[in-house]
Amino acid sequence: MRRRHVLTLAAAGAVTAGCSTRRRTPSTDASAPSASAAPAGLAFPKGFAWGASTSAYQVEGGATADGRGPSVWDVFSHEAGRTRDGGTGDVAADHYHRSYEDLDLMRDLGLKSYRFSISWPRVLPTGRGTVNAKGLDFYHRLVDGLLARGITPLVTLFHWDTPQALQEAGGWTNRDCASWFADYASMVCYSLGDKVQTWLTLNEPKTVTEVGYTAGVHAPGVRDRRVANVAAHHLLLGHGLAVQAFRATGRKGRIGAALNLSPVYPADDSDAARKQAVIGDAEENRRWLDPVLLGRYPDDWLATQPADAPVRAAIHAGDLAVIGTKSDILGVQYYNPAYVTATGARVQKHPTSQASWQQLYPQGLYDLLTRIRRDYGDIPLTITENGIPSVHPTDDEDRITFLRDHLTAAHRAIREGVRLEGYHVWSLLDNFEWAEGYTQRWGLIHVDYSTQQRHRKASADWYQQVIARNGI
Ligand code: IFM
């Protein structure tokens, strides 16, 4: 299987050599520049899922439309001082009312895959109980619209918008939240399951844990590392229960988690820095990958939890078997590496994007993908997020450079046998960037928030050509 993958790549590579970013159609005629006159192109495997991502709260708006209930983000973003510009997701990119326009934009880009999330409180306004049929219909129409345009839906079940009613019952610190999530997953997967082939359970549980429950900078604004680790365990338990609930629906398809992962490097050559990098790796990567893919927490991560840490009591017998229920796919989100000093401090080694946390290091994507295969086996992977914010409204050459460099790294990993089946740019549209409000623009498509007009950026034109050529 892997061999065939590599052979396809080699064959495809021969016909796309010599493409440049500004040409509109692949050059296959005899007068096309030869490989010696232009850098060789990199062709991706046949059927590669070129995509783009969004999430419900960041683009939909329609916060109270058609019976949607509030989420933790509705409450949090309305509190003074929580977002940089006072922004909320009330309107965002108004995708709830403009999905047909956005579907046409996706079709024009040539997208093969669209990764979006379901708003839990739109379909279950209080998180459980009665289904809001109008909310669920929106996703049926969206999926139908995608399929009609030849775009495959890739659906995330949880992208941070916990229903506020469940937060009032403890949210993810309440073990029951894992079961509420599985019930919701079961309902959605059954309802849309004749049209959707691939599901993602949780988006970035690490960010929820670290930014939502430890730093308190995201909803629900909790600042307690011990509580955060309990919430993290319940999120993972929710993932495992949702995988089981999906299988119990009898619907065909695949399911897995979408994890943000960062290769962790020692900041210098000292043994102490190397040791600290291993500890950092446990926190950044293995405490998420090991439970989901191996059904256990890493010993060295568990050893960092004191005997009286609440997470120890939160882990019940049998939980890890549930969490480790076989996944069919892993969503990989890569934005940045981490560098750790001999004292365990994090340092910056590369320039950042406008997002100060995002060191730019494309090689990290190659390191990450090949490491997952080496340590966790041959599970199919899809990149569910990768991108940068750009300060240039539409002439975003910096984004083109970023995408090209990361795709080159991904291609190298594929050549070496990694089963990478897709790539989703974060993001399709400019959108609500959580605590940063509307101060960062991550989209391929510019959104004028005063008129809701959409304009393609240079990166969208470039990506369209990449998709058309199936390569860079
Ligand atoms: O906008 C976020 C997204 O919701 C989750 N991953 C990172 C993106 C950029 O910060």
CSV table of C-alpha atoms and ligand atoms in Angstrom, one decimal:
chain,number,residue,atom,x,y,z
A,1,MET,CA,0.0,0.0,0.0
A,2,ARG,CA,2.7,2.4,1.0
A,3,ARG,CA,4.8,1.4,-2.0
A,4,ARG,CA,2.0,2.2,-4.4
A,5,HIS,CA,1.6,5.6,-2.7
A,6,VAL,CA,5.3,6.4,-3.4
A,7,LEU,CA,5.1,5.1,-7.0
A,8,THR,CA,2.1,7.3,-7.7
A,9,LEU,CA,4.1,10.3,-6.4
A,10,ALA,CA,7.0,9.6,-8.6
A,11,ALA,CA,4.9,9.3,-11.7
A,12,ALA,CA,2.9,12.4,-11.0
A,13,GLY,CA,6.1,14.4,-10.3
A,14,ALA,CA,7.3,13.9,-13.8
A,15,VAL,CA,4.4,15.8,-15.4
A,16,THR,CA,4.2,18.8,-13.0
A,17,ALA,CA,7.9,19.7,-13.0
A,18,GLY,CA,8.5,23.4,-13.7
A,19,CYS,CA,5.3,24.9,-12.3
A,20,SER,CA,5.5,28.5,-11.0
A,21,THR,CA,3.1,30.1,-8.6
A,22,ARG,CA,1.5,32.5,-11.1
A,23,ARG,CA,0.8,30.2,-14.0
A,24,ARG,CA,-2.9,29.2,-14.2
A,25,THR,CA,-2.7,25.8,-15.9
A,26,PRO,CA,-0.2,23.0,-15.7
A,27,SER,CA,2.3,23.0,-18.5
A,28,THR,CA,2.4,19.6,-20.2
A,29,ASP,CA,3.3,20.7,-23.8
A,30,ALA,CA,6.8,20.4,-25.3
A,31,SER,CA,7.4,24.1,-25.2
A,32,ALA,CA,7.0,24.2,-21.4
A,33,PRO,CA,10.2,25.2,-19.4
A,34,SER,CA,12.4,22.2,-18.8
A,35,ALA,CA,13.3,21.0,-15.3
A,36,SER,CA,16.7,22.6,-15.7
A,37,ALA,CA,15.1,26.0,-16.4
A,38,ALA,CA,12.9,26.0,-13.4
A,39,PRO,CA,12.8,24.2,-10.1
A,40,ALA,CA,11.2,20.8,-10.2
A,41,GLY,CA,7.6,20.7,-9.0
A,42,LEU,CA,6.4,18.5,-6.2
A,43,ALA,CA,3.4,16.4,-7.0
A,44,PHE,CA,1.2,15.1,-4.3
A,45,PRO,CA,-0.5,11.6,-4.3
A,46,LYS,CA,-3.5,11.2,-6.5
A,47,GLY,CA,-6.7,12.0,-4.6
A,48,PHE,CA,-4.8,14.2,-2.1
A,49,ALA,CA,-7.5,16.1,-0.1
A,50,TRP,CA,-6.6,19.7,-0.6
A,51,GLY,CA,-8.8,21.6,1.9
A,52,ALA,CA,-9.4,24.5,4.2
A,53,SER,CA,-10.7,24.7,7.8
A,54,THR,CA,-13.0,26.9,9.9
A,55,SER,CA,-14.8,26.4,13.2
A,56,ALA,CA,-18.3,27.2,14.1
A,57,TYR,CA,-17.9,30.0,16.7
A,58,GLN,CA,-15.2,31.7,14.6
A,59,VAL,CA,-17.2,32.1,11.4
A,60,GLU,CA,-20.9,31.4,11.8
A,61,GLY,CA,-22.3,34.3,13.7
A,62,GLY,CA,-26.1,33.9,14.0
A,63,ALA,CA,-25.5,33.6,17.7
A,64,THR,CA,-29.1,33.6,18.6
A,65,ALA,CA,-30.6,32.6,15.2
A,66,ASP,CA,-33.1,29.8,15.0
A,67,GLY,CA,-32.9,28.7,18.6
A,68,ARG,CA,-29.2,28.4,19.1
A,69,GLY,CA,-28.2,28.3,22.7
A,70,PRO,CA,-25.2,30.1,24.2
A,71,SER,CA,-21.8,28.5,24.5
A,72,VAL,CA,-19.0,29.3,26.9
A,73,TRP,CA,-17.5,31.6,24.2
A,74,ASP,CA,-20.7,33.7,23.9
A,75,VAL,CA,-20.5,34.4,27.6
A,76,PHE,CA,-16.7,34.8,27.8
A,77,SER,CA,-16.3,37.1,24.8
A,78,HIS,CA,-19.1,39.4,26.2
A,79,GLU,CA,-17.2,39.9,29.4
A,80,ALA,CA,-15.1,43.1,29.6
A,81,GLY,CA,-11.5,42.7,28.7
A,82,ARG,CA,-11.6,39.1,27.5
A,83,THR,CA,-10.8,39.8,23.9
A,84,ARG,CA,-8.3,42.3,22.5
A,85,ASP,CA,-10.7,44.5,20.7
A,86,GLY,CA,-13.9,43.5,22.6
A,87,GLY,CA,-14.8,41.3,19.6
A,88,THR,CA,-17.4,38.5,20.0
A,89,GLY,CA,-18.6,35.8,17.6
A,90,ASP,CA,-22.1,37.3,17.5
A,91,VAL,CA,-21.7,38.0,13.8
A,92,ALA,CA,-18.2,36.9,12.9
A,93,ALA,CA,-18.1,36.2,9.1
A,94,ASP,CA,-21.9,35.6,9.2
A,95,HIS,CA,-21.3,32.2,7.6
A,96,TYR,CA,-24.6,31.0,9.1
A,97,HIS,CA,-26.4,33.4,6.7
A,98,ARG,CA,-23.9,33.3,3.8
A,99,SER,CA,-23.0,29.7,3.5
A,100,TYR,CA,-24.1,29.5,-0.1
A,101,GLU,CA,-21.8,32.3,-1.1
A,102,ASP,CA,-19.0,30.6,0.9
A,103,LEU,CA,-19.7,27.3,-0.8
A,104,ASP,CA,-19.3,28.9,-4.2
A,105,LEU,CA,-16.0,30.4,-3.1
A,106,MET,CA,-14.9,27.0,-2.0
A,107,ARG,CA,-15.9,25.5,-5.3
A,108,ASP,CA,-14.1,28.2,-7.2
A,109,LEU,CA,-10.9,27.6,-5.2
A,110,GLY,CA,-11.2,23.9,-6.3
A,111,LEU,CA,-11.3,22.7,-2.7
A,112,LYS,CA,-11.5,18.9,-2.4
A,113,SER,CA,-12.2,18.9,1.4
A,114,TYR,CA,-13.8,21.4,3.8
A,115,ARG,CA,-13.2,20.9,7.5
A,116,PHE,CA,-15.7,22.7,9.7
A,117,SER,CA,-17.2,22.2,13.1
A,118,ILE,CA,-20.7,21.7,14.4
A,119,SER,CA,-21.8,24.2,17.0
A,120,TRP,CA,-22.9,21.9,19.9
A,121,PRO,CA,-25.3,24.6,21.3
A,122,ARG,CA,-26.8,25.2,17.8
A,123,VAL,CA,-28.0,21.7,17.6
A,124,LEU,CA,-28.6,21.1,21.3
A,125,PRO,CA,-29.2,24.5,22.9
A,126,THR,CA,-28.7,23.3,26.4
A,127,GLY,CA,-26.1,20.7,25.5
A,128,ARG,CA,-28.5,17.7,25.9
A,129,GLY,CA,-32.1,16.9,25.6
A,130,THR,CA,-34.2,18.3,22.8
A,131,VAL,CA,-32.6,18.7,19.4
A,132,ASN,CA,-33.0,22.1,17.7
A,133,ALA,CA,-34.1,20.9,14.3
A,134,LYS,CA,-33.5,24.2,12.6
A,135,GLY,CA,-29.9,24.2,13.8
A,136,LEU,CA,-29.3,20.7,12.6
A,137,ASP,CA,-30.9,21.6,9.3
A,138,PHE,CA,-28.2,24.2,8.7
A,139,TYR,CA,-25.5,21.5,8.8
A,140,HIS,CA,-27.6,19.3,6.5
A,141,ARG,CA,-27.8,22.1,4.0
A,142,LEU,CA,-24.1,22.8,4.4
A,143,VAL,CA,-23.1,19.2,3.8
A,144,ASP,CA,-25.5,18.9,0.9
A,145,GLY,CA,-24.0,22.1,-0.6
A,146,LEU,CA,-20.5,20.7,-0.3
A,147,LEU,CA,-21.4,17.3,-1.8
A,148,ALA,CA,-23.2,19.1,-4.7
A,149,ARG,CA,-20.0,20.9,-5.4
A,150,GLY,CA,-17.8,17.9,-5.2
A,151,ILE,CA,-16.2,18.9,-1.8
A,152,THR,CA,-15.9,16.3,0.9
A,153,PRO,CA,-17.0,17.3,4.4
A,154,LEU,CA,-14.6,16.7,7.2
A,155,VAL,CA,-16.6,17.4,10.4
A,156,THR,CA,-15.3,18.3,13.8
A,157,LEU,CA,-17.7,17.7,16.7
A,158,PHE,CA,-16.1,20.0,19.3
A,159,HIS,CA,-14.2,23.1,18.5
A,160,TRP,CA,-14.3,24.7,22.0
A,161,ASP,CA,-18.0,25.9,22.1
A,162,THR,CA,-19.2,24.0,25.2
A,163,PRO,CA,-22.8,24.8,25.8
A,164,GLN,CA,-23.1,27.3,28.6
A,165,ALA,CA,-25.8,25.2,30.3
A,166,LEU,CA,-23.2,22.4,30.7
A,167,GLN,CA,-20.6,24.8,31.9
A,168,GLU,CA,-23.0,25.7,34.7
A,169,ALA,CA,-23.0,22.0,35.6
A,170,GLY,CA,-19.2,22.0,35.8
A,171,GLY,CA,-18.3,21.8,32.2
A,172,TRP,CA,-15.3,19.6,31.4
A,173,THR,CA,-14.4,19.4,35.1
A,174,ASN,CA,-17.6,17.3,35.5
A,175,ARG,CA,-16.9,13.7,34.4
A,176,ASP,CA,-20.5,13.6,33.1
A,177,CYS,CA,-19.5,16.0,30.4
A,178,ALA,CA,-17.7,13.2,28.6
A,179,SER,CA,-21.0,11.3,28.4
A,180,TRP,CA,-23.0,14.4,27.4
A,181,PHE,CA,-20.5,14.9,24.6
A,182,ALA,CA,-20.8,11.3,23.4
A,183,ASP,CA,-24.6,11.6,23.4
A,184,TYR,CA,-24.4,14.7,21.3
A,185,ALA,CA,-21.8,13.0,19.0
A,186,SER,CA,-24.1,10.0,18.6
A,187,MET,CA,-27.1,12.2,17.6
A,188,VAL,CA,-25.0,14.2,15.1
A,189,CYS,CA,-23.2,11.3,13.6
A,190,TYR,CA,-26.4,9.4,13.1
A,191,SER,CA,-28.2,12.3,11.6
A,192,LEU,CA,-25.5,13.3,9.1
A,193,GLY,CA,-23.9,9.9,8.9
A,194,ASP,CA,-25.3,9.0,5.5
A,195,LYS,CA,-23.5,11.9,4.0
A,196,VAL,CA,-20.3,12.4,6.1
A,197,GLN,CA,-17.5,9.9,5.8
A,198,THR,CA,-14.9,11.3,8.2
A,199,TRP,CA,-15.4,12.8,11.7
A,200,LEU,CA,-13.1,14.5,14.1
A,201,THR,CA,-14.0,14.4,17.8
A,202,LEU,CA,-12.1,17.1,19.6
A,203,ASN,CA,-10.1,20.0,18.2
A,204,GLU,CA,-7.0,20.8,20.2
A,205,PRO,CA,-7.8,19.6,23.7
A,206,LYS,CA,-4.3,20.9,24.6
A,207,THR,CA,-5.4,24.5,23.9
A,208,VAL,CA,-8.6,24.1,25.9
A,209,THR,CA,-6.5,22.7,28.8
A,210,GLU,CA,-3.7,25.2,28.7
A,211,VAL,CA,-5.3,28.4,27.5
A,212,GLY,CA,-8.9,27.8,28.7
A,213,TYR,CA,-8.3,26.1,32.1
A,214,THR,CA,-4.7,27.0,33.0
A,215,ALA,CA,-4.0,30.5,31.7
A,216,GLY,CA,-7.6,31.5,31.7
A,217,VAL,CA,-7.2,33.5,28.6
A,218,HIS,CA,-9.8,31.5,26.7
A,219,ALA,CA,-13.2,30.4,27.8
A,220,PRO,CA,-14.1,29.3,30.4
A,221,GLY,CA,-11.4,31.5,31.9
A,222,VAL,CA,-10.3,29.1,34.7
A,223,ARG,CA,-6.8,29.6,36.1
A,224,ASP,CA,-5.9,26.3,37.8
A,225,ARG,CA,-3.5,23.8,36.4
A,226,ARG,CA,-4.7,21.0,38.7
A,227,VAL,CA,-8.3,21.5,37.6
A,228,ALA,CA,-7.1,21.8,34.0
A,229,ASN,CA,-5.6,18.3,34.1
A,230,VAL,CA,-9.0,16.9,35.3
A,231,ALA,CA,-10.7,18.7,32.4
A,232,ALA,CA,-8.1,17.3,30.0
A,233,HIS,CA,-8.8,13.8,31.2
A,234,HIS,CA,-12.5,14.2,30.7
A,235,LEU,CA,-12.0,15.7,27.3
A,236,LEU,CA,-10.0,12.6,26.3
A,237,LEU,CA,-12.6,10.4,27.9
A,238,GLY,CA,-15.2,12.2,25.8
A,239,HIS,CA,-13.2,11.5,22.7
A,240,GLY,CA,-13.1,7.8,23.5
A,241,LEU,CA,-16.8,7.6,24.3
A,242,ALA,CA,-17.6,9.6,21.1
A,243,VAL,CA,-15.6,7.1,19.0
A,244,GLN,CA,-17.6,4.3,20.6
A,245,ALA,CA,-20.9,6.2,20.2
A,246,PHE,CA,-20.2,6.8,16.5
A,247,ARG,CA,-19.5,3.1,16.0
A,248,ALA,CA,-22.7,2.2,17.8
A,249,THR,CA,-24.7,4.3,15.4
A,250,GLY,CA,-23.9,1.7,12.7
A,251,ARG,CA,-22.9,4.5,10.3
A,252,LYS,CA,-20.0,3.8,8.0
A,253,GLY,CA,-17.0,6.1,8.1
A,254,ARG,CA,-13.9,7.0,10.0
A,255,ILE,CA,-13.3,9.0,13.2
A,256,GLY,CA,-10.4,10.3,15.2
A,257,ALA,CA,-9.1,13.4,17.1
A,258,ALA,CA,-7.5,16.6,15.8
A,259,LEU,CA,-4.4,17.3,18.0
A,260,ASN,CA,-2.2,20.4,17.9
A,261,LEU,CA,1.3,19.0,18.2
A,262,SER,CA,4.7,20.7,18.4
A,263,PRO,CA,8.1,19.0,18.0
A,264,VAL,CA,10.2,19.9,21.1
A,265,TYR,CA,13.9,20.5,20.7
A,266,PRO,CA,16.6,21.2,23.3
A,267,ALA,CA,17.7,24.8,23.0
A,268,ASP,CA,21.4,23.9,23.3
A,269,ASP,CA,23.6,20.8,23.4
A,270,SER,CA,23.6,20.2,27.1
A,271,ASP,CA,22.4,17.0,28.7
A,272,ALA,CA,20.1,19.1,30.9
A,273,ALA,CA,18.5,20.7,27.9
A,274,ARG,CA,18.0,17.4,26.3
A,275,LYS,CA,16.3,16.0,29.4
A,276,GLN,CA,14.1,19.0,29.6
A,277,ALA,CA,13.1,18.6,26.0
A,278,VAL,CA,11.9,15.0,26.8
A,279,ILE,CA,9.8,16.4,29.6
A,280,GLY,CA,8.5,19.1,27.3
A,281,ASP,CA,7.6,16.5,24.7
A,282,ALA,CA,5.5,14.6,27.2
A,283,GLU,CA,3.5,17.7,27.9
A,284,GLU,CA,3.2,19.0,24.4
A,285,ASN,CA,2.7,15.7,22.5
A,286,ARG,CA,2.8,12.4,24.3
A,287,ARG,CA,0.2,13.1,27.0
A,288,TRP,CA,-2.3,13.5,24.1
A,289,LEU,CA,-1.0,11.0,21.5
A,290,ASP,CA,-0.3,8.1,23.9
A,291,PRO,CA,-3.8,7.9,25.4
A,292,VAL,CA,-5.6,8.3,22.1
A,293,LEU,CA,-3.3,6.0,20.0
A,294,LEU,CA,-1.8,3.6,22.6
A,295,GLY,CA,-4.4,3.7,25.4
A,296,ARG,CA,-2.1,4.9,28.2
A,297,TYR,CA,-0.6,8.0,29.7
A,298,PRO,CA,3.2,8.3,29.4
A,299,ASP,CA,4.9,7.2,32.7
A,300,ASP,CA,7.1,10.3,32.7
A,301,TRP,CA,4.1,12.6,32.4
A,302,LEU,CA,2.2,10.8,35.1
A,303,ALA,CA,5.2,11.1,37.3
A,304,THR,CA,4.9,14.9,37.1
A,305,GLN,CA,1.5,14.7,38.8
A,306,PRO,CA,1.8,14.7,42.6
A,307,ALA,CA,0.1,11.9,44.6
A,308,ASP,CA,-2.6,14.4,45.7
A,309,ALA,CA,-3.2,15.8,42.2
A,310,PRO,CA,-6.9,15.7,41.4
A,311,VAL,CA,-6.3,14.2,38.0
A,312,ARG,CA,-5.1,10.9,39.7
A,313,ALA,CA,-8.5,10.4,41.2
A,314,ALA,CA,-10.2,11.5,37.9
A,315,ILE,CA,-8.6,8.6,36.1
A,316,HIS,CA,-10.9,5.6,36.7
A,317,ALA,CA,-10.1,2.0,35.9
A,318,GLY,CA,-11.0,1.3,32.3
A,319,ASP,CA,-10.8,4.9,31.2
A,320,LEU,CA,-7.6,4.5,29.2
A,321,ALA,CA,-9.1,1.6,27.3
A,322,VAL,CA,-12.0,3.8,26.3
A,323,ILE,CA,-9.8,6.7,25.3
A,324,GLY,CA,-7.6,4.3,23.3
A,325,THR,CA,-10.6,2.9,21.4
A,326,LYS,CA,-9.1,2.4,17.9
A,327,SER,CA,-9.1,5.6,15.9
A,328,ASP,CA,-9.3,5.5,12.1
A,329,ILE,CA,-7.5,8.7,11.4
A,330,LEU,CA,-5.5,11.4,13.2
A,331,GLY,CA,-5.9,15.1,12.5
A,332,VAL,CA,-2.5,16.9,12.9
A,333,GLN,CA,-2.4,20.6,13.5
A,334,TYR,CA,1.0,22.2,13.2
A,335,TYR,CA,1.9,25.8,13.8
A,336,ASN,CA,5.2,25.9,15.7
A,337,PRO,CA,8.0,24.0,17.3
A,338,ALA,CA,9.2,24.5,21.0
A,339,TYR,CA,12.7,25.0,22.3
A,340,VAL,CA,13.5,24.1,25.9
A,341,THR,CA,16.6,25.2,27.9
A,342,ALA,CA,18.4,23.4,30.6
A,343,THR,CA,16.1,24.9,33.2
A,344,GLY,CA,13.0,24.0,31.3
A,345,ALA,CA,12.4,27.5,30.1
A,346,ARG,CA,10.9,28.0,26.6
A,347,VAL,CA,12.9,30.2,24.2
A,348,GLN,CA,12.4,31.6,20.7
A,349,LYS,CA,14.8,30.5,18.0
A,350,HIS,CA,13.0,31.6,14.9
A,351,PRO,CA,11.1,34.7,13.8
A,352,THR,CA,7.4,34.6,14.6
A,353,SER,CA,4.3,35.5,12.7
A,354,GLN,CA,2.0,38.3,13.9
A,355,ALA,CA,0.9,35.7,16.5
A,356,SER,CA,3.8,36.0,18.9
A,357,TRP,CA,3.5,32.3,20.0
A,358,GLN,CA,4.1,31.1,16.4
A,359,GLN,CA,7.8,30.5,15.6
A,360,LEU,CA,8.1,29.8,11.9
A,361,TYR,CA,9.8,26.5,11.3
A,362,PRO,CA,8.5,24.4,8.4
A,363,GLN,CA,11.0,21.6,9.0
A,364,GLY,CA,9.1,21.0,12.3
A,365,LEU,CA,6.2,19.7,10.2
A,366,TYR,CA,8.4,17.1,8.6
A,367,ASP,CA,9.8,16.1,12.0
A,368,LEU,CA,6.4,15.8,13.5
A,369,LEU,CA,4.8,13.7,10.7
A,370,THR,CA,7.7,11.3,10.5
A,371,ARG,CA,7.8,11.0,14.3
A,372,ILE,CA,4.2,10.1,14.5
A,373,ARG,CA,4.7,7.3,12.0
A,374,ARG,CA,7.8,6.1,13.8
A,375,ASP,CA,6.3,6.1,17.3
A,376,TYR,CA,2.6,5.4,16.6
A,377,GLY,CA,2.5,3.4,13.4
A,378,ASP,CA,0.8,3.8,10.1
A,379,ILE,CA,-2.4,5.5,11.0
A,380,PRO,CA,-3.7,7.7,8.2
A,381,LEU,CA,-3.0,11.4,8.8
A,382,THR,CA,-4.6,14.5,7.6
A,383,ILE,CA,-3.3,18.0,8.4
A,384,THR,CA,-6.4,19.6,9.8
A,385,GLU,CA,-4.8,23.0,10.4
A,386,ASN,CA,-1.7,24.9,9.3
A,387,GLY,CA,-1.4,28.6,8.5
A,388,ILE,CA,-0.4,32.1,9.6
A,389,PRO,CA,-2.0,35.4,10.2
A,390,SER,CA,-0.9,38.1,7.7
A,391,VAL,CA,-1.1,41.9,8.2
A,392,HIS,CA,-1.5,42.3,4.4
A,393,PRO,CA,-5.2,42.5,3.7
A,394,THR,CA,-5.1,40.8,0.3
A,395,ASP,CA,-1.5,40.8,-0.9
A,396,ASP,CA,-0.4,38.1,1.5
A,397,GLU,CA,2.9,36.9,0.0
A,398,ASP,CA,4.0,35.9,3.5
A,399,ARG,CA,1.2,33.4,3.6
A,400,ILE,CA,2.2,32.0,0.2
A,401,THR,CA,5.8,31.5,1.4
A,402,PHE,CA,4.5,29.9,4.6
A,403,LEU,CA,2.2,27.5,2.8
A,404,ARG,CA,4.8,26.6,0.1
A,405,ASP,CA,7.4,25.8,2.7
A,406,HIS,CA,5.1,23.7,4.9
A,407,LEU,CA,3.8,21.8,1.9
A,408,THR,CA,7.4,21.1,0.8
A,409,ALA,CA,8.0,19.7,4.3
A,410,ALA,CA,4.8,17.6,4.1
A,411,HIS,CA,5.8,16.3,0.7
A,412,ARG,CA,9.1,15.2,2.0
A,413,ALA,CA,7.4,13.2,4.7
A,414,ILE,CA,5.0,11.6,2.2
A,415,ARG,CA,8.0,10.6,0.0
A,416,GLU,CA,9.4,8.9,3.0
A,417,GLY,CA,6.3,6.8,3.5
A,418,VAL,CA,4.1,8.9,5.8
A,419,ARG,CA,0.4,8.2,5.1
A,420,LEU,CA,-0.6,11.8,4.8
A,421,GLU,CA,-3.9,12.0,2.9
A,422,GLY,CA,-4.8,15.7,3.1
A,423,TYR,CA,-3.9,19.2,4.0
A,424,HIS,CA,-6.3,21.9,5.3
A,425,VAL,CA,-5.2,25.5,5.4
A,426,TRP,CA,-6.2,27.4,8.5
A,427,SER,CA,-8.3,29.2,7.5
A,428,LEU,CA,-10.7,29.5,4.7
A,429,LEU,CA,-12.0,32.9,5.8
A,430,ASP,CA,-10.7,35.7,8.1
A,431,ASN,CA,-12.5,35.1,11.4
A,432,PHE,CA,-12.9,35.6,15.1
A,433,GLU,CA,-9.5,34.7,16.5
A,434,TRP,CA,-10.6,34.0,20.1
A,435,ALA,CA,-8.8,36.3,22.7
A,436,GLU,CA,-7.3,38.2,19.8
A,437,GLY,CA,-10.7,39.2,18.6
A,438,TYR,CA,-10.5,40.4,15.0
A,439,THR,CA,-7.0,41.7,15.2
A,440,GLN,CA,-5.5,38.8,13.3
A,441,ARG,CA,-6.5,37.7,9.8
A,442,TRP,CA,-5.8,34.0,9.1
A,443,GLY,CA,-8.0,33.5,6.0
A,444,LEU,CA,-7.3,32.7,2.4
A,445,ILE,CA,-10.3,35.0,1.8
A,446,HIS,CA,-10.5,38.5,3.2
A,447,VAL,CA,-13.7,39.4,5.0
A,448,ASP,CA,-14.7,43.1,5.3
A,449,TYR,CA,-16.5,42.9,8.6
A,450,SER,CA,-18.4,46.1,7.9
A,451,THR,CA,-20.0,44.8,4.7
A,452,GLN,CA,-19.4,41.1,5.0
A,453,GLN,CA,-17.9,41.2,1.5
A,454,ARG,CA,-15.4,38.5,0.6
A,455,HIS,CA,-12.3,39.0,-1.5
A,456,ARG,CA,-9.8,36.4,-2.5
A,457,LYS,CA,-6.3,37.1,-1.3
A,458,ALA,CA,-3.1,36.3,-3.4
A,459,SER,CA,-2.8,33.2,-1.3
A,460,ALA,CA,-6.2,32.0,-2.5
A,461,ASP,CA,-5.1,32.4,-6.1
A,462,TRP,CA,-1.9,30.6,-5.3
A,463,TYR,CA,-3.7,27.7,-3.5
A,464,GLN,CA,-6.2,27.3,-6.3
A,465,GLN,CA,-3.2,26.7,-8.7
A,466,VAL,CA,-1.7,24.2,-6.2
A,467,ILE,CA,-4.9,22.3,-6.1
A,468,ALA,CA,-5.4,22.4,-9.9
A,469,ARG,CA,-1.9,21.0,-10.3
A,470,ASN,CA,-2.1,18.6,-7.4
A,471,GLY,CA,1.3,20.0,-6.4
A,472,ILE,CA,3.6,22.9,-5.8
B,1,IFM,O1,-7.9,30.0,15.2
B,1,IFM,C1,-7.3,28.9,15.8
B,1,IFM,C2,-8.1,27.7,15.8
B,1,IFM,O2,-9.4,27.8,16.3
B,1,IFM,C3,-7.4,26.5,16.5
B,1,IFM,N1,-6.1,26.4,16.1
B,1,IFM,C4,-5.3,27.5,16.0
B,1,IFM,C5,-5.9,28.6,15.2
B,1,IFM,C6,-5.0,29.9,15.1
B,1,IFM,O3,-4.7,30.3,16.4
